[in-house]
Short mmCIF file of C-alpha atoms in Angstrom, two decimals:
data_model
loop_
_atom_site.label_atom_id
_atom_site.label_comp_id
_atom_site.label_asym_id
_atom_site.label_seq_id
_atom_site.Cartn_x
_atom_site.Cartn_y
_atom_site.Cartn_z
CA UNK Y 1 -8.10 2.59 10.59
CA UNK Y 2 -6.43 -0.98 11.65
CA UNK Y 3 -6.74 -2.63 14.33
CA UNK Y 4 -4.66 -5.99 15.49
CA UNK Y 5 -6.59 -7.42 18.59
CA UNK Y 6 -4.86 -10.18 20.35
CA UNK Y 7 -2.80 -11.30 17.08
CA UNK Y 8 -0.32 -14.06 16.98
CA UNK Y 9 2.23 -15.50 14.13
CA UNK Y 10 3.80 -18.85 14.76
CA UNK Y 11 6.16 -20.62 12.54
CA UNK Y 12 6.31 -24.55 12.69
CA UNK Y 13 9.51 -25.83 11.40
CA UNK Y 14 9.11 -29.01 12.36
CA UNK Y 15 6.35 -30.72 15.29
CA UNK Y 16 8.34 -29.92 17.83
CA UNK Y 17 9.95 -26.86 17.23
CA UNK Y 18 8.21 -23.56 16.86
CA UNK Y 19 9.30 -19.94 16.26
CA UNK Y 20 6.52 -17.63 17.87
CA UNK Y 21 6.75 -14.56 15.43
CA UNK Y 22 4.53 -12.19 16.87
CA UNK Y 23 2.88 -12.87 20.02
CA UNK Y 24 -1.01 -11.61 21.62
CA UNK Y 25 -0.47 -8.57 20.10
CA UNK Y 26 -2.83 -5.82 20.41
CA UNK Y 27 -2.35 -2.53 18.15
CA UNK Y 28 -4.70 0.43 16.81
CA UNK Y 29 -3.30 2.31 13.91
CA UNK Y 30 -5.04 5.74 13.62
CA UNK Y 31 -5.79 7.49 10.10
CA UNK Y 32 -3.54 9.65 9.10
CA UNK Y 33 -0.64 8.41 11.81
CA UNK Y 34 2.68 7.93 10.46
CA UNK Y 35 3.75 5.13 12.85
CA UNK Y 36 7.32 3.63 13.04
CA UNK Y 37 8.18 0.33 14.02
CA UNK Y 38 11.51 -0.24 15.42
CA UNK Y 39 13.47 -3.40 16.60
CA UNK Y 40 16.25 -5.59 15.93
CA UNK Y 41 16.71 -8.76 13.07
CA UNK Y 42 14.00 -11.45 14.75
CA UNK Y 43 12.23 -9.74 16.22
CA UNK Y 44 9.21 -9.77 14.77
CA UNK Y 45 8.55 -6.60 13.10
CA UNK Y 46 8.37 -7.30 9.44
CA UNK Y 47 5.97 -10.11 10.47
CA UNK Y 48 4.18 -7.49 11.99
CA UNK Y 49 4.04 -5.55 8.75
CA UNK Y 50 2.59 -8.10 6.67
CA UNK Y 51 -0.07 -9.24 9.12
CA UNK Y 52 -1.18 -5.31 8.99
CA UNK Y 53 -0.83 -5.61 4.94
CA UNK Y 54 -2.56 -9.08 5.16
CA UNK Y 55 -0.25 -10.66 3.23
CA UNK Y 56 0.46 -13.33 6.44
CA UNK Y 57 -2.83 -15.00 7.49
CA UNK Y 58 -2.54 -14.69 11.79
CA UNK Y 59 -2.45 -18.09 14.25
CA UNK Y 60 -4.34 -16.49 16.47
CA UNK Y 61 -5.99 -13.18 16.57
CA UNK Y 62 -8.41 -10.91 14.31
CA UNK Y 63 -6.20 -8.29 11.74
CA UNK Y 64 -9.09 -5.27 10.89
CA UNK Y 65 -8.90 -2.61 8.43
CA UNK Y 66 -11.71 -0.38 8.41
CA UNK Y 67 -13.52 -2.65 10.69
CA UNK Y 68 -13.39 -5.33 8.26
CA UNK Y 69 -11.63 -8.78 9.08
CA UNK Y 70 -9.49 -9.15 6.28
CA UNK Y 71 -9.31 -12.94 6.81
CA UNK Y 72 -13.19 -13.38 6.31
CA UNK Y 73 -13.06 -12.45 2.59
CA UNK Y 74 -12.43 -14.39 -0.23
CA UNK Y 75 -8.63 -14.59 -1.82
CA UNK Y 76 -9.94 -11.98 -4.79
CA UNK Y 77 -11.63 -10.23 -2.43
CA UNK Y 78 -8.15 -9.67 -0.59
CA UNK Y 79 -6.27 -8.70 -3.04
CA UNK Y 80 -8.93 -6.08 -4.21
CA UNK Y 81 -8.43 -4.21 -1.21
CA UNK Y 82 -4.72 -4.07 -0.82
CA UNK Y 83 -4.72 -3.08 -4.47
CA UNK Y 84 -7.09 0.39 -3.87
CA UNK Y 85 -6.18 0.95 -0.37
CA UNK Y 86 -2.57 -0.03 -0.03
CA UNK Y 87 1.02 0.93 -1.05
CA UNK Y 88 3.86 -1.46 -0.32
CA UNK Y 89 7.39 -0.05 -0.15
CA UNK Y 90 9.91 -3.41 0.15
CA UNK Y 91 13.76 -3.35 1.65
CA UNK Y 92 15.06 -3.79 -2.03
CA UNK Y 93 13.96 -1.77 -4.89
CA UNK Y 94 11.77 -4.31 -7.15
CA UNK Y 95 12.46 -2.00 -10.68
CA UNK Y 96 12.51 -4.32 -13.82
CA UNK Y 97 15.42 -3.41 -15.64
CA UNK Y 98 13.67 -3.39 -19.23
CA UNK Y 99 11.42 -0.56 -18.43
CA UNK Y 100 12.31 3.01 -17.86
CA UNK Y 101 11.61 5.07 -14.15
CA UNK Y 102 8.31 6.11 -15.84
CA UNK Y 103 7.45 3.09 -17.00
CA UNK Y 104 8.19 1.72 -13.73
CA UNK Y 105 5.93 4.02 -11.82
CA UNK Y 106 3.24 3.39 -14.31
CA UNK Y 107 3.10 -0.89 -13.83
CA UNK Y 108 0.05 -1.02 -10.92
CA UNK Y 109 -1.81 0.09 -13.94
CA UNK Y 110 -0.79 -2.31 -16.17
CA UNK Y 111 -4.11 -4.59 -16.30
CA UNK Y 112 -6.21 -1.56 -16.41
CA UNK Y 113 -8.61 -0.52 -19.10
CA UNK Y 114 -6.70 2.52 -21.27
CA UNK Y 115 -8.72 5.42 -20.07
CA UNK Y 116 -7.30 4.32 -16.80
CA UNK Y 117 -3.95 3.97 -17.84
CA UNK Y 118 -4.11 7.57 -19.97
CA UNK Y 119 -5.33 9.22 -16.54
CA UNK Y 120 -2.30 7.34 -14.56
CA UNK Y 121 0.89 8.68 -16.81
CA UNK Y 122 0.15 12.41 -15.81
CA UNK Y 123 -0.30 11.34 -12.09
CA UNK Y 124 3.04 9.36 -12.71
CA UNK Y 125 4.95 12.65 -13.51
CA UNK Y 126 3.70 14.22 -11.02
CA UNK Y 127 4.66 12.10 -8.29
CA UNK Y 128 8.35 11.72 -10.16
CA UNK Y 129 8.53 14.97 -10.06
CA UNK Y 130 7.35 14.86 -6.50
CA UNK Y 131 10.70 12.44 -5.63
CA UNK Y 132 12.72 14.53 -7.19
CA UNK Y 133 13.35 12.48 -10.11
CA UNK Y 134 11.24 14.44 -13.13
CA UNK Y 135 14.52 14.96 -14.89
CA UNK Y 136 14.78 10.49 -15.00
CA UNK Y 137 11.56 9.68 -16.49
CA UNK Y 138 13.23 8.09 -19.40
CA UNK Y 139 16.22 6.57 -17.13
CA UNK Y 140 16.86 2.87 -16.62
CA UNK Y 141 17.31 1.39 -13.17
CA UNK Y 142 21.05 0.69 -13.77
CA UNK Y 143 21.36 4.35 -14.70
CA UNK Y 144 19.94 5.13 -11.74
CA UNK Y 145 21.18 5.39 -7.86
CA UNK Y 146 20.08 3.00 -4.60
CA UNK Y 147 18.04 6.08 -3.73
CA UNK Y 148 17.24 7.25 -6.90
CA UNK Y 149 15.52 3.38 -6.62
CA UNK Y 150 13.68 3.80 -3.99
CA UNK Y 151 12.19 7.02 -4.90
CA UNK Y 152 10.82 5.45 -8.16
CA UNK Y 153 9.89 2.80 -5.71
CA UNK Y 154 7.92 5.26 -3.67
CA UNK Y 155 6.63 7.02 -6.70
CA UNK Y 156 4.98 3.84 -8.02
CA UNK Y 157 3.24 2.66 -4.30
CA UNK Y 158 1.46 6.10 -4.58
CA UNK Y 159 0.25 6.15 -7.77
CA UNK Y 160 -2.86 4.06 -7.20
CA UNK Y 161 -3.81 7.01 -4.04
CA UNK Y 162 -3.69 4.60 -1.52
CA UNK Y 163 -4.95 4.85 1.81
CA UNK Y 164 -2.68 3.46 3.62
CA UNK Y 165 1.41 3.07 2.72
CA UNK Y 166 3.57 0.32 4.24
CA UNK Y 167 7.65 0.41 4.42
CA UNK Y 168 9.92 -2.65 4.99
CA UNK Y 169 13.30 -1.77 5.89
CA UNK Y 170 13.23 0.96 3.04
CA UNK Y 171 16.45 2.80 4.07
CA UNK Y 172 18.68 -0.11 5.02
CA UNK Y 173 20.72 -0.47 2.16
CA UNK Y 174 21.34 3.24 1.65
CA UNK Y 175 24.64 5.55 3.09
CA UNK Y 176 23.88 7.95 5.78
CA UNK Y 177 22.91 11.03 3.59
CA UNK Y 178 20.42 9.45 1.12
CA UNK Y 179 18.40 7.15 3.98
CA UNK Y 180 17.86 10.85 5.62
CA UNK Y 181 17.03 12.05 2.11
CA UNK Y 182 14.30 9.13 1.82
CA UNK Y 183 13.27 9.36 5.10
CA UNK Y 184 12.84 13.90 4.66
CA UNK Y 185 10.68 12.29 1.28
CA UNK Y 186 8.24 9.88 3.37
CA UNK Y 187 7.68 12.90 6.05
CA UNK Y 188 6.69 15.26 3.21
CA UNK Y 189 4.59 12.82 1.48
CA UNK Y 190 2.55 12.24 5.23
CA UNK Y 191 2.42 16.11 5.23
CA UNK Y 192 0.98 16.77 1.80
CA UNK Y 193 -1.47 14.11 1.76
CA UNK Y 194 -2.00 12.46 5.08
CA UNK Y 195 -1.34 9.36 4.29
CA UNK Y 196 -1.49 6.84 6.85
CA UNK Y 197 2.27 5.56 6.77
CA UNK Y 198 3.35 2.49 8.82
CA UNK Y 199 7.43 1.96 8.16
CA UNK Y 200 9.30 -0.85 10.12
CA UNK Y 201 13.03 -0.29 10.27
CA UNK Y 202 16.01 -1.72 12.74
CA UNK Y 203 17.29 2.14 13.38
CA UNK Y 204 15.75 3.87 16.40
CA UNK Y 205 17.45 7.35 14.86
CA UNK Y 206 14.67 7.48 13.07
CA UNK Y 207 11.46 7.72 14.91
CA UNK Y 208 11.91 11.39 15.04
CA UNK Y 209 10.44 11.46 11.80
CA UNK Y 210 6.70 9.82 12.72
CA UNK Y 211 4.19 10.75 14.57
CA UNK Y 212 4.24 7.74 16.85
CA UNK Y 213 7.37 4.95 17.00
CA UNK Y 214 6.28 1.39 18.69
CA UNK Y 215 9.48 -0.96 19.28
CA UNK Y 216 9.54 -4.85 18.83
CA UNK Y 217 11.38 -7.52 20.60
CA UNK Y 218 10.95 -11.16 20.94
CA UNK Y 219 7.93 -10.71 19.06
CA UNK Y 220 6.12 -8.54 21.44
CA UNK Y 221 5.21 -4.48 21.67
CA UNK Y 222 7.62 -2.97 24.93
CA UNK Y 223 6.02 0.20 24.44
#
């Protein structure tokens, strides 16, 4: 489903000094694979993630999805395909605080044509009921938890069906008890639909719950 071949990242902060992000890396992501990414602060893994999401344009390299270099289309042409085939999941919940969970959940469709938007809102309860969260629909963010959050969070990057369903970091704020509470949700979600998952996170406790973990340092694959 995605293929990096030979892809590089490097920062220039100034002529002479350069931070080399990701280096000649080389990675085939399978459909239906729930792949973790491990590795610690720097080292190159949530780079990783957004050259995969193509929302960092490579030094070096070719970034495919389907077979399709996503660097030879045009910037609407971009952002049409990450909007029907991909979900992004960020470290922070990104809820606005005037809108209720539902509402929330319901904002990729906020552009779209009303029969559109009239076939999203039952898909909406569905996944909030999915989350756990059916008995929120009508909560606030500040009435809510830091997993609560998330799960709205989660609820909303599915809504669209997306192919393909990118994590940065999504447990990192979160106590012991709800991260393995988020990370029992993202296994059941790659169960029930086979979604292809890729989730990037510093803790290597949690590969058990992928079907393949890759670790990062110094902006290289070590396994």
């Amino acid at each position: 489903m995605i293929q990096l071949d030979k892809v590089s990242k490097t920062y220039w902060m100034s002529k002479e000094n350069a931070i080399h992000a990701v280096l000649e890396t080389t990675l085939e992501i399978n459909r239906g694979e729930f792949l973790i990414i491990t590795g610690r602060s720097g080292s190159g893994k949530t780079t990783l993630l957004n050259l995969i999401a193509g929302l960092t344009r490579p030094s070096s390299g070719r970034v495919l999805l389907e077979g399709q270099n996503m660097w030879s289309l045009t910037d609407l042409q971009q952002s049409q395909l990450r909007n029907r085939k991909i979900g992004f999941i960020f470290q922070f919940p990104s809820l606005l605080p005037s809108l209720t969970a539902l509402e929330n959940v319901l904002l990729p469709t906020i552009f779209s044509i009303d029969h559109v938007k009239e076939a999203g809102n039952p898909r909406a309860r569905e996944l909030m009921e999915k989350v756990g969260l059916i008995d929120k629909l009508n909560a606030y963010p500040r009435q809510l938890s830091a997993g609560q959050q998330q799960r709205v969070v989660v609820a909303r990057a599915l809504l669209n069906q997306p192919e393909l369903l990118l994590a940065d970091e999504p447990t990192s704020d979160l106590d012991e008890q709800t991260e393995t509470e988020i990370m029992e949700m993202f296994r059941q979600v790659h169960l029930d639909s086979g979604i292809t998952i890729v989730l990037v996170t510093h803790s290597t406790q949690l590969v058990s719950y992928g079907t393949r973990s890759i670790h990062m340092a110094g902006g290289l694959i070590e396994n």
